[in-house]
CSV table of C-alpha atoms in Angstrom, one decimal:
chain,number,residue,atom,x,y,z
A,20,MET,CA,-52.1,2.7,-8.0
A,21,ARG,CA,-48.5,2.1,-7.1
A,22,PRO,CA,-47.3,1.5,-3.5
A,23,ASN,CA,-45.8,4.1,-1.3
A,24,ILE,CA,-42.5,3.8,0.6
A,25,VAL,CA,-42.2,6.4,3.4
A,26,LEU,CA,-38.9,7.6,4.9
A,27,PHE,CA,-39.7,9.0,8.4
A,28,GLY,CA,-36.9,10.6,10.4
A,29,ASP,CA,-34.9,13.7,11.2
A,30,SER,CA,-32.5,15.9,9.1
A,31,ILE,CA,-30.6,12.8,7.8
A,32,THR,CA,-33.9,11.8,6.2
A,33,GLU,CA,-35.0,15.4,5.2
A,34,GLN,CA,-31.7,15.8,3.4
A,35,SER,CA,-31.9,12.5,1.6
A,36,PHE,CA,-32.8,14.0,-1.8
A,37,ARG,CA,-29.7,16.2,-1.9
A,38,TYR,CA,-26.7,15.4,-4.2
A,39,GLY,CA,-26.2,11.6,-3.9
A,40,GLY,CA,-28.8,11.3,-1.2
A,41,TRP,CA,-30.0,7.9,-0.1
A,42,GLY,CA,-33.7,8.8,-0.6
A,43,ALA,CA,-33.2,9.9,-4.2
A,44,SER,CA,-31.3,6.6,-4.9
A,45,LEU,CA,-34.2,4.6,-3.4
A,46,ALA,CA,-36.6,6.6,-5.6
A,47,ASP,CA,-34.5,5.8,-8.6
A,48,ALA,CA,-34.2,2.1,-7.7
A,49,TYR,CA,-38.0,1.8,-7.3
A,50,SER,CA,-38.8,4.1,-10.3
A,51,ARG,CA,-41.9,2.8,-12.2
A,52,LYS,CA,-42.6,0.5,-9.3
A,53,ALA,CA,-43.2,2.4,-6.0
A,54,ASP,CA,-43.2,6.1,-4.9
A,55,VAL,CA,-40.7,7.1,-2.3
A,56,LEU,CA,-42.1,9.8,0.0
A,57,VAL,CA,-39.8,11.8,2.3
A,58,ARG,CA,-41.1,12.7,5.7
A,59,GLY,CA,-37.9,14.0,7.3
A,60,TYR,CA,-38.0,16.7,10.0
A,61,GLY,CA,-34.6,18.3,10.7
A,62,GLY,CA,-33.9,18.7,14.4
A,63,TYR,CA,-36.7,16.5,15.6
A,64,ASN,CA,-36.3,13.8,18.2
A,65,THR,CA,-38.7,10.9,18.8
A,66,ARG,CA,-40.7,12.9,21.4
A,67,TRP,CA,-41.6,15.5,18.9
A,68,ALA,CA,-42.1,12.9,16.1
A,69,LEU,CA,-45.0,11.5,18.1
A,70,PHE,CA,-47.0,14.7,17.5
A,71,LEU,CA,-46.8,14.0,13.7
A,72,LEU,CA,-48.0,10.3,13.7
A,73,HIS,CA,-51.7,10.7,13.2
A,74,HIS,CA,-51.2,13.4,10.5
A,75,LEU,CA,-48.5,11.5,8.5
A,76,PHE,CA,-50.0,8.1,9.0
A,77,PRO,CA,-53.8,8.4,9.5
A,78,LEU,CA,-55.3,5.2,10.8
A,79,ASP,CA,-58.2,5.4,8.3
A,80,SER,CA,-55.9,5.8,5.3
A,81,LYS,CA,-57.0,3.7,2.3
A,82,LYS,CA,-53.5,3.4,1.1
A,83,PRO,CA,-51.0,3.1,4.0
A,84,PRO,CA,-47.3,2.8,3.0
A,85,VAL,CA,-46.1,-0.7,2.1
A,86,ALA,CA,-42.8,0.1,3.8
A,87,THR,CA,-41.5,2.7,6.2
A,88,THR,CA,-38.1,3.5,7.5
A,89,ILE,CA,-37.9,5.0,11.0
A,90,PHE,CA,-34.6,6.9,11.4
A,91,PHE,CA,-34.4,8.9,14.6
A,92,GLY,CA,-31.9,9.1,17.5
A,93,ALA,CA,-29.2,11.6,16.4
A,94,ASN,CA,-31.1,14.4,18.2
A,95,ASP,CA,-32.4,12.3,21.1
A,96,ALA,CA,-28.7,11.5,21.8
A,97,ALA,CA,-27.8,15.2,22.2
A,98,LEU,CA,-26.1,15.6,25.6
A,99,LEU,CA,-27.7,17.4,28.6
A,100,GLY,CA,-25.7,20.4,29.7
A,101,ARG,CA,-24.4,21.1,26.1
A,102,THR,CA,-25.7,23.4,23.3
A,103,SER,CA,-28.3,21.0,21.9
A,104,GLU,CA,-29.8,19.8,25.2
A,105,ARG,CA,-33.2,21.1,24.2
A,106,GLN,CA,-33.3,18.1,21.8
A,107,HIS,CA,-32.2,15.5,24.3
A,108,VAL,CA,-34.5,12.5,25.1
A,109,PRO,CA,-33.4,9.9,27.7
A,110,ILE,CA,-32.5,6.5,26.2
A,111,GLU,CA,-35.4,4.7,27.9
A,112,GLU,CA,-37.9,7.2,26.6
A,113,TYR,CA,-36.3,7.1,23.1
A,114,LYS,CA,-37.0,3.3,23.1
A,115,GLU,CA,-40.5,3.8,24.3
A,116,ASN,CA,-41.2,6.5,21.7
A,117,LEU,CA,-39.8,4.3,18.9
A,118,GLY,CA,-42.1,1.5,20.2
A,119,LYS,CA,-45.1,3.9,20.0
A,120,ILE,CA,-44.2,4.9,16.5
A,121,VAL,CA,-44.0,1.2,15.5
A,122,ASN,CA,-47.3,0.3,17.2
A,123,HIS,CA,-49.0,3.2,15.4
A,124,LEU,CA,-47.6,2.0,12.0
A,125,LYS,CA,-48.7,-1.6,12.7
A,126,GLU,CA,-52.2,-0.3,13.5
A,127,CYS,CA,-52.2,1.6,10.2
A,128,SER,CA,-51.2,-1.6,8.3
A,129,PRO,CA,-50.3,-4.9,9.9
A,130,THR,CA,-48.5,-5.9,6.8
A,131,MET,CA,-46.3,-2.8,6.6
A,132,LEU,CA,-42.5,-3.5,6.3
A,133,ILE,CA,-41.0,-1.4,9.1
A,134,VAL,CA,-37.3,-0.9,9.2
A,135,LEU,CA,-35.5,0.8,12.2
A,136,ILE,CA,-32.3,2.7,11.4
A,137,THR,CA,-29.9,3.7,14.2
A,138,PRO,CA,-28.3,7.1,14.4
A,139,PRO,CA,-24.9,7.3,12.6
A,140,PRO,CA,-21.7,7.5,14.5
A,141,ILE,CA,-20.5,10.9,15.6
A,142,ASP,CA,-17.1,12.4,14.7
A,143,GLU,CA,-16.6,14.7,17.7
A,144,GLU,CA,-13.7,16.5,16.1
A,145,GLY,CA,-15.8,17.1,13.0
A,146,ARG,CA,-18.6,18.6,15.1
A,147,MET,CA,-16.2,21.0,16.8
A,148,GLU,CA,-14.6,22.0,13.4
A,149,TYR,CA,-18.1,22.7,12.1
A,150,ALA,CA,-19.1,24.7,15.1
A,151,ARG,CA,-15.9,26.8,14.9
A,152,ALA,CA,-16.4,27.4,11.1
A,153,THR,CA,-20.1,28.4,11.7
A,154,TYR,CA,-20.0,30.3,15.0
A,155,GLY,CA,-16.4,31.4,15.3
A,156,GLU,CA,-15.5,32.5,18.9
A,157,LYS,CA,-19.0,31.8,20.1
A,158,ALA,CA,-18.7,28.1,19.2
A,159,MET,CA,-19.3,25.5,21.8
A,160,THR,CA,-16.2,24.4,23.7
A,161,SER,CA,-17.3,20.7,24.0
A,162,PRO,CA,-19.2,18.7,21.4
A,163,GLU,CA,-23.0,18.5,21.8
A,164,ARG,CA,-23.0,14.9,20.9
A,165,THR,CA,-20.4,12.1,21.5
A,166,ASN,CA,-19.9,8.9,19.6
A,167,GLU,CA,-20.1,6.9,22.8
A,168,VAL,CA,-23.6,8.2,23.6
A,169,ALA,CA,-24.8,7.8,20.0
A,170,GLY,CA,-23.7,4.2,20.4
A,171,VAL,CA,-25.9,3.7,23.4
A,172,TYR,CA,-28.9,4.9,21.4
A,173,ALA,CA,-27.9,2.8,18.4
A,174,ARG,CA,-27.9,-0.3,20.7
A,175,GLY,CA,-31.2,0.7,22.2
A,176,CYS,CA,-32.7,0.9,18.7
A,177,VAL,CA,-31.4,-2.5,17.7
A,178,GLU,CA,-32.6,-4.1,20.9
A,179,LEU,CA,-36.0,-2.7,20.4
A,180,ALA,CA,-36.1,-4.0,16.9
A,181,ARG,CA,-35.2,-7.5,18.2
A,182,GLU,CA,-37.9,-7.3,20.9
A,183,LEU,CA,-40.5,-6.4,18.3
A,184,ASP,CA,-39.2,-8.8,15.7
A,185,LEU,CA,-38.5,-6.0,13.2
A,186,ARG,CA,-35.6,-5.5,10.8
A,187,SER,CA,-33.0,-2.9,11.7
A,188,ILE,CA,-29.9,-1.3,10.3
A,189,ASN,CA,-27.1,-0.6,12.8
A,190,LEU,CA,-25.6,2.4,10.9
A,191,TRP,CA,-23.5,3.3,14.0
A,192,SER,CA,-21.6,0.0,13.8
A,193,LYS,CA,-21.7,-0.4,10.0
A,194,MET,CA,-20.0,2.9,9.2
A,195,GLN,CA,-17.3,2.4,11.8
A,196,GLU,CA,-16.2,-0.8,10.0
A,197,THR,CA,-14.5,1.4,7.4
A,198,ASP,CA,-11.2,3.2,8.1
A,199,GLY,CA,-11.5,7.0,8.0
A,200,TRP,CA,-15.3,6.8,8.4
A,201,GLN,CA,-15.2,10.2,10.2
A,202,LYS,CA,-14.5,12.2,7.1
A,203,LYS,CA,-15.5,9.7,4.4
A,204,TYR,CA,-19.1,9.3,5.6
A,205,LEU,CA,-19.8,12.5,7.6
A,206,SER,CA,-19.7,16.0,6.3
A,207,ASP,CA,-19.8,17.8,9.6
A,208,GLY,CA,-19.3,15.0,12.1
A,209,LEU,CA,-23.1,14.1,12.0
A,210,HIS,CA,-24.7,14.5,8.6
A,211,LEU,CA,-23.8,12.3,5.6
A,212,THR,CA,-21.5,12.8,2.6
A,213,PRO,CA,-22.5,11.3,-0.7
A,214,GLU,CA,-20.5,8.2,0.3
A,215,GLY,CA,-22.3,8.1,3.6
A,216,ASN,CA,-25.6,8.3,1.8
A,217,ALA,CA,-24.5,5.4,-0.4
A,218,VAL,CA,-24.0,3.3,2.7
A,219,VAL,CA,-27.5,4.0,3.9
A,220,PHE,CA,-29.0,3.3,0.4
A,221,ARG,CA,-27.2,0.0,0.1
A,222,GLU,CA,-28.3,-1.1,3.6
A,223,VAL,CA,-31.9,-0.1,3.1
A,224,ALA,CA,-32.1,-1.7,-0.4
A,225,ARG,CA,-30.5,-4.9,1.1
A,226,VAL,CA,-33.0,-5.1,4.0
A,227,PHE,CA,-36.0,-4.3,1.7
A,228,CYS,CA,-34.8,-7.0,-0.7
A,229,GLU,CA,-34.2,-9.6,2.1
A,230,ALA,CA,-37.7,-8.9,3.4
A,231,TRP,CA,-40.0,-9.1,0.3
A,232,LEU,CA,-39.7,-5.6,-1.3
A,233,SER,CA,-37.0,-6.3,-3.9
A,234,ALA,CA,-37.1,-3.6,-6.6
A,235,ALA,CA,-35.6,-6.0,-9.1
A,236,GLU,CA,-38.5,-8.5,-8.6
A,237,MET,CA,-41.3,-6.0,-8.7
A,238,PRO,CA,-43.0,-5.6,-12.1
A,239,TYR,CA,-42.9,-2.5,-14.1
A,240,ASP,CA,-46.2,-0.5,-14.0
A,241,PHE,CA,-46.3,-0.3,-17.9
A,242,PRO,CA,-44.5,-2.1,-20.7
A,243,HIS,CA,-40.8,-1.5,-21.3
A,244,HIS,CA,-40.6,0.5,-24.5
A,245,SER,CA,-38.8,-2.5,-26.2
A,246,GLU,CA,-42.0,-4.5,-25.8
A,247,ILE,CA,-44.1,-2.0,-27.8
A,248,ASP,CA,-44.7,-2.8,-31.4
A,249,GLY,CA,-44.3,0.5,-33.3
A,250,LYS,CA,-47.0,-0.5,-35.8
A,251,ASN,CA,-49.4,-1.9,-33.2
A,252,PRO,CA,-48.8,-0.3,-29.9
A,253,GLU,CA,-52.3,-1.1,-28.5
A,254,LYS,CA,-51.3,-4.7,-28.1
A,255,ALA,CA,-48.6,-4.1,-25.4
A,256,PHE,CA,-51.0,-1.9,-23.4
A,257,GLN,CA,-54.0,-4.2,-23.7
A,258,GLN,CA,-52.0,-6.9,-22.1
A,259,LYS,CA,-50.6,-4.8,-19.3
A,260,CYS,CA,-53.1,-2.2,-18.3
A,261,LEU,CA,-56.5,-2.5,-19.8
B,6,MET,CA,-52.4,16.1,3.0
B,7,ARG,CA,-49.6,17.7,1.1
B,8,PRO,CA,-49.9,18.5,-2.6
B,9,ASN,CA,-48.4,16.3,-5.4
B,10,ILE,CA,-46.1,17.5,-8.2
B,11,VAL,CA,-45.9,15.0,-11.0
B,12,LEU,CA,-43.0,14.7,-13.5
B,13,PHE,CA,-44.4,13.0,-16.7
B,14,GLY,CA,-42.0,12.2,-19.5
B,15,ASP,CA,-39.5,9.9,-21.1
B,16,SER,CA,-36.1,8.6,-19.9
B,17,ILE,CA,-34.9,12.1,-19.1
B,18,THR,CA,-37.7,12.2,-16.5
B,19,GLU,CA,-37.3,8.5,-15.5
B,20,GLN,CA,-33.6,9.2,-14.7
B,21,SER,CA,-34.2,12.4,-12.9
B,22,PHE,CA,-33.6,10.9,-9.4
B,23,ARG,CA,-30.1,9.7,-10.3
B,24,TYR,CA,-26.9,11.5,-9.1
B,25,GLY,CA,-27.6,15.2,-9.3
B,26,GLY,CA,-30.9,14.6,-11.0
B,27,TRP,CA,-33.4,17.4,-11.5
B,28,GLY,CA,-36.3,15.5,-10.0
B,29,ALA,CA,-34.4,14.8,-6.8
B,30,SER,CA,-33.4,18.5,-6.6
B,31,LEU,CA,-37.1,19.4,-6.9
B,32,ALA,CA,-38.1,16.9,-4.2
B,33,ASP,CA,-35.4,18.5,-2.0
B,34,ALA,CA,-36.6,22.0,-2.7
B,35,TYR,CA,-40.2,21.1,-1.9
B,36,SER,CA,-39.3,18.9,1.1
B,37,ARG,CA,-41.9,19.3,3.9
B,38,LYS,CA,-44.1,21.2,1.4
B,39,ALA,CA,-45.0,18.9,-1.6
B,40,ASP,CA,-44.4,15.4,-2.8
B,41,VAL,CA,-42.6,15.1,-6.2
B,42,LEU,CA,-43.7,11.9,-8.0
B,43,VAL,CA,-41.7,10.6,-11.0
B,44,ARG,CA,-43.7,9.2,-13.9
B,45,GLY,CA,-40.9,8.8,-16.4
B,46,TYR,CA,-41.0,6.2,-19.1
B,47,GLY,CA,-37.8,5.6,-20.9
B,48,GLY,CA,-38.1,5.3,-24.7
B,49,TYR,CA,-41.7,6.5,-24.8
B,50,ASN,CA,-43.0,9.0,-27.3
B,51,THR,CA,-46.2,11.0,-27.0
B,52,ARG,CA,-48.2,8.4,-28.9
B,53,TRP,CA,-47.4,5.7,-26.4
B,54,ALA,CA,-47.8,8.2,-23.5
B,55,LEU,CA,-51.5,8.6,-24.4
B,56,PHE,CA,-52.1,5.0,-23.3
B,57,LEU,CA,-51.0,5.9,-19.8
B,58,LEU,CA,-53.1,9.0,-19.2
B,59,HIS,CA,-56.2,7.5,-17.6
B,60,HIS,CA,-54.1,5.3,-15.4
B,61,LEU,CA,-51.6,7.9,-14.2
B,62,PHE,CA,-54.2,10.8,-14.1
B,63,PRO,CA,-57.6,9.3,-13.4
B,64,LEU,CA,-60.4,11.8,-14.0
B,65,ASP,CA,-62.1,10.8,-10.7
B,66,SER,CA,-59.0,11.4,-8.6
B,67,LYS,CA,-59.8,13.1,-5.3
B,68,LYS,CA,-56.2,14.5,-5.2
B,69,PRO,CA,-55.0,15.4,-8.7
B,70,PRO,CA,-51.5,16.9,-8.9
B,71,VAL,CA,-51.2,20.7,-8.3
B,72,ALA,CA,-48.5,20.8,-11.0
B,73,THR,CA,-47.3,18.5,-13.8
B,74,THR,CA,-44.3,18.8,-16.1
B,75,ILE,CA,-44.8,17.3,-19.5
B,76,PHE,CA,-41.4,16.5,-21.0
B,77,PHE,CA,-41.6,14.4,-24.2
B,78,GLY,CA,-40.2,14.8,-27.7
B,79,ALA,CA,-36.7,13.3,-27.6
B,80,ASN,CA,-38.1,10.0,-28.9
B,81,ASP,CA,-40.7,11.5,-31.2
B,82,ALA,CA,-37.9,13.3,-32.9
B,83,ALA,CA,-36.0,10.0,-33.7
B,84,LEU,CA,-35.5,9.9,-37.5
B,85,LEU,CA,-37.2,7.7,-40.0
B,86,GLY,CA,-34.9,5.3,-41.7
B,87,ARG,CA,-32.4,5.2,-38.8
B,88,THR,CA,-32.0,2.8,-35.9
B,89,SER,CA,-34.7,4.3,-33.6
B,90,GLU,CA,-37.4,4.9,-36.3
B,91,ARG,CA,-39.8,2.7,-34.3
B,92,GLN,CA,-40.0,5.6,-31.8
B,93,HIS,CA,-40.6,8.3,-34.4
B,94,VAL,CA,-43.8,10.4,-34.3
B,95,PRO,CA,-44.4,13.1,-37.0
B,96,ILE,CA,-44.2,16.6,-35.7
B,97,GLU,CA,-47.9,17.4,-36.3
B,98,GLU,CA,-49.0,14.3,-34.4
B,99,TYR,CA,-46.4,15.2,-31.6
B,100,LYS,CA,-48.2,18.5,-31.2
B,101,GLU,CA,-51.6,16.9,-31.3
B,102,ASN,CA,-50.6,14.3,-28.7
B,103,LEU,CA,-49.2,17.0,-26.4
B,104,GLY,CA,-52.5,18.8,-26.8
B,105,LYS,CA,-54.4,15.7,-25.8
B,106,ILE,CA,-52.2,15.2,-22.7
B,107,VAL,CA,-52.8,18.8,-21.7
B,108,ASN,CA,-56.6,18.6,-22.2
B,109,HIS,CA,-56.7,15.4,-20.1
B,110,LEU,CA,-54.8,17.1,-17.3
B,111,LYS,CA,-57.0,20.1,-17.5
B,112,GLU,CA,-60.0,17.9,-17.2
B,113,CYS,CA,-58.4,16.2,-14.2
B,114,SER,CA,-58.0,19.6,-12.5
B,115,PRO,CA,-58.7,23.0,-14.2
B,116,THR,CA,-56.3,24.7,-11.7
B,117,MET,CA,-53.4,22.4,-12.3
B,118,LEU,CA,-50.1,24.2,-13.2
B,119,ILE,CA,-49.0,22.5,-16.5
B,120,VAL,CA,-45.5,23.2,-17.8
B,121,LEU,CA,-44.3,21.9,-21.2
B,122,ILE,CA,-40.6,21.1,-21.5
B,123,THR,CA,-39.0,20.8,-25.0
B,124,PRO,CA,-36.5,18.0,-25.8
B,125,PRO,CA,-32.9,19.0,-25.1
B,126,PRO,CA,-30.5,19.6,-28.0
B,127,ILE,CA,-28.7,16.6,-29.6
B,128,ASP,CA,-25.0,16.3,-29.8
B,129,GLU,CA,-24.8,14.1,-32.9
B,130,GLU,CA,-21.1,13.3,-32.4
B,131,GLY,CA,-21.8,12.3,-28.8
B,132,ARG,CA,-24.6,9.9,-30.1
B,133,MET,CA,-22.2,8.3,-32.5
B,134,GLU,CA,-19.4,7.9,-29.8
B,135,TYR,CA,-22.0,6.3,-27.5
B,136,ALA,CA,-23.1,3.9,-30.2
B,137,ARG,CA,-19.6,2.9,-31.1
B,138,ALA,CA,-18.7,2.4,-27.4
B,139,THR,CA,-21.9,0.3,-26.8
B,140,TYR,CA,-22.3,-1.7,-30.0
B,141,GLY,CA,-18.8,-1.7,-31.6
B,142,GLU,CA,-18.8,-2.7,-35.2
B,143,LYS,CA,-22.6,-3.1,-35.2
B,144,ALA,CA,-23.0,0.6,-34.3
B,145,MET,CA,-25.2,2.8,-36.5
B,146,THR,CA,-23.3,4.7,-39.2
B,147,SER,CA,-25.5,7.8,-39.0
B,148,PRO,CA,-27.0,9.3,-35.8
B,149,GLU,CA,-30.6,8.3,-35.1
B,150,ARG,CA,-31.4,11.9,-34.0
B,151,THR,CA,-30.1,15.2,-35.2
B,152,ASN,CA,-30.0,18.5,-33.4
B,153,GLU,CA,-31.8,20.3,-36.3
B,154,VAL,CA,-34.8,17.9,-36.1
B,155,ALA,CA,-34.9,18.1,-32.3
B,156,GLY,CA,-35.1,21.8,-32.8
B,157,VAL,CA,-38.2,21.4,-35.0
B,158,TYR,CA,-39.9,19.5,-32.2
B,159,ALA,CA,-38.8,22.0,-29.6
B,160,ARG,CA,-40.4,24.8,-31.6
B,161,GLY,CA,-43.5,22.8,-32.0
B,162,CYS,CA,-43.7,22.3,-28.2
B,163,VAL,CA,-43.2,26.0,-27.5
B,164,GLU,CA,-45.8,27.0,-30.2
B,165,LEU,CA,-48.4,24.7,-28.7
B,166,ALA,CA,-47.7,26.1,-25.2
B,167,ARG,CA,-48.3,29.5,-26.6
B,168,GLU,CA,-51.5,28.5,-28.3
B,169,LEU,CA,-52.8,26.9,-25.1
B,170,ASP,CA,-51.6,29.8,-22.9
B,171,LEU,CA,-49.3,27.4,-20.9
B,172,ARG,CA,-45.8,28.0,-19.6
B,173,SER,CA,-43.0,26.2,-21.3
B,174,ILE,CA,-39.3,25.7,-21.0
B,175,ASN,CA,-37.3,25.7,-24.3
B,176,LEU,CA,-34.5,23.5,-23.1
B,177,TRP,CA,-33.2,23.1,-26.7
B,178,SER,CA,-32.5,26.8,-26.9
B,179,LYS,CA,-31.5,27.3,-23.3
B,180,MET,CA,-28.8,24.7,-23.3
B,181,GLN,CA,-27.2,25.9,-26.5
B,182,GLU,CA,-26.6,29.4,-25.1
B,183,THR,CA,-23.7,27.9,-23.2
B,184,ASP,CA,-20.4,27.1,-25.0
B,185,GLY,CA,-19.5,23.5,-24.9
B,186,TRP,CA,-23.1,22.4,-24.1
B,187,GLN,CA,-22.5,19.2,-26.1
B,188,LYS,CA,-20.3,17.6,-23.4
B,189,LYS,CA,-21.1,19.9,-20.5
B,190,TYR,CA,-24.8,19.1,-20.4
B,191,LEU,CA,-25.1,15.8,-22.3
B,192,SER,CA,-23.6,12.5,-21.2
B,193,ASP,CA,-24.2,10.5,-24.5
B,194,GLY,CA,-25.4,13.2,-26.8
B,195,LEU,CA,-28.9,13.0,-25.5
B,196,HIS,CA,-29.2,12.3,-21.8
B,197,LEU,CA,-28.2,14.8,-19.1
B,198,THR,CA,-25.1,15.2,-17.0
B,199,PRO,CA,-25.4,16.5,-13.5
B,200,GLU,CA,-24.8,20.0,-14.9
B,201,GLY,CA,-27.5,19.4,-17.5
B,202,ASN,CA,-29.8,18.3,-14.8
B,203,ALA,CA,-29.0,21.4,-12.8
B,204,VAL,CA,-30.2,23.5,-15.8
B,205,VAL,CA,-33.5,21.7,-15.9
B,206,PHE,CA,-34.0,22.0,-12.2
B,207,ARG,CA,-33.3,25.8,-12.2
B,208,GLU,CA,-35.7,26.3,-15.1
B,209,VAL,CA,-38.5,24.3,-13.6
B,210,ALA,CA,-38.0,25.9,-10.2
B,211,ARG,CA,-38.0,29.3,-11.9
B,212,VAL,CA,-41.2,28.7,-13.9
B,213,PHE,CA,-43.0,27.2,-10.9
B,214,CYS,CA,-42.0,30.2,-8.8
B,215,GLU,CA,-43.1,32.7,-11.5
B,216,ALA,CA,-46.5,30.9,-11.6
B,217,TRP,CA,-47.6,30.5,-8.0
B,218,LEU,CA,-45.8,27.4,-6.8
B,219,SER,CA,-42.8,29.0,-5.1
B,220,ALA,CA,-41.2,26.5,-2.6
B,221,ALA,CA,-39.8,29.4,-0.5
B,222,GLU,CA,-43.3,30.9,-0.1
B,223,MET,CA,-45.1,27.6,0.8
B,224,PRO,CA,-45.5,27.0,4.5
B,225,TYR,CA,-43.8,24.1,6.3
B,226,ASP,CA,-46.2,21.2,7.1
B,227,PHE,CA,-45.1,21.2,10.7
B,228,PRO,CA,-43.1,23.6,13.0
B,229,HIS,CA,-39.4,24.1,12.4
B,230,HIS,CA,-37.6,22.5,15.3
B,231,SER,CA,-36.4,25.9,16.5
B,232,GLU,CA,-40.0,26.9,17.2
B,233,ILE,CA,-40.5,23.9,19.5
B,234,ASP,CA,-40.2,24.7,23.2
B,235,GLY,CA,-38.3,21.8,24.7
B,236,LYS,CA,-40.2,22.0,28.0
B,237,ASN,CA,-43.6,22.5,26.4
B,238,PRO,CA,-43.6,21.0,22.9
B,239,GLU,CA,-47.4,20.6,22.7
B,240,LYS,CA,-47.7,24.3,22.2
B,241,ALA,CA,-46.0,24.5,18.8
B,242,PHE,CA,-48.0,21.5,17.6
B,243,GLN,CA,-51.3,22.8,18.9
B,244,GLN,CA,-50.9,26.0,16.8
B,245,LYS,CA,-49.8,24.3,13.7
B,246,CYS,CA,-51.6,21.0,13.3
B,247,LEU,CA,-54.3,20.2,15.9
């Protein structure tokens, strides 16, 4: 009955229903209007995401999502020759893979609202601190991701969105507009604090609203309780749902 | 593909995806395993909830929920002769209505895990403070709900669960086991603080787990990223999903 909004991405999407998470905030904003479904896969890059497409978004679905966020790149941008190189995907392939994901979604539903989100910035010092706290002496000696390289992937993502005439959120740039973004928005140099989650929520809600998916303008599924006459409740429900 | 868990109730369910909310915590716990769908209707009592049943839980659904929480009573227990009397439902009718909801869900799916949750306790002083802060001089002079009456509905809910051989959570009793529950768990004498939400989450997760719906024991939908061979990713996906 009600439309689905799907959040497709890596750990930053998978963790989006934790305390203050951007996914939970979206679910709350669209409560009684749309269902927000999380399809987040920690550690995944766009190359691995391709294996999921036909399972998560079957082409013969009778109810494809009305909107999908695609939020990959943090793992693709892991550096070669460092501890997370297994997850690395070259920038050109990253863009190609994102394009394949978009094409698949458009094939699912030509009217689907598709929003590309860039990886967040990287706080290299935060990554090193996290590694030392987690692995002690065995910790990496150089960060496995750099902010500069994450920026290359962010630009690639935004360029692709422009080429495909899609909306995008440049989280890498947006977060760095705020002084102290390193600790304010990132908990371990990569994943989001509640404040960082709030930035993503505001940006996604803004872009959805600027498109056509404004929560405020969508009708409630059933009458607000104040519209129900205590002595004659049938009336409110006859008008709205019978 | 993945199973649905539905949260059906009033405002305490509708608000369960806010900061620290119990619904969001469940969605996080079942991430990559089940979808948690919120069907919360602020201000609704069980009488009005009956109008929604066939819409929210169609009998011909090909994919009924695997589990549903039914969490009503806070509005049914509003007192006659006070400001919220429009929402009042007598205790016997409350039990009958809960029974009708349960029967409908069982007709949808005889294997559905159904969990009844009682209304929380009421902090009458907190309700009055909230009314004065919100309405000033026009505020009610007596609370529209009392803890004693909420307790009657809580007992009715637990009794019905026992009669129908269903699992239940006596939130009214559980919360009052903790000193200072009035402010620790309730934000306005009725709705839940993040700590109060954490109690509901823990109880629902425990009951789901004691039944057969343990998140920890459910398989991931797709391989954990550590199982994917960077040079031969197909292998992990062939085993798991092709």
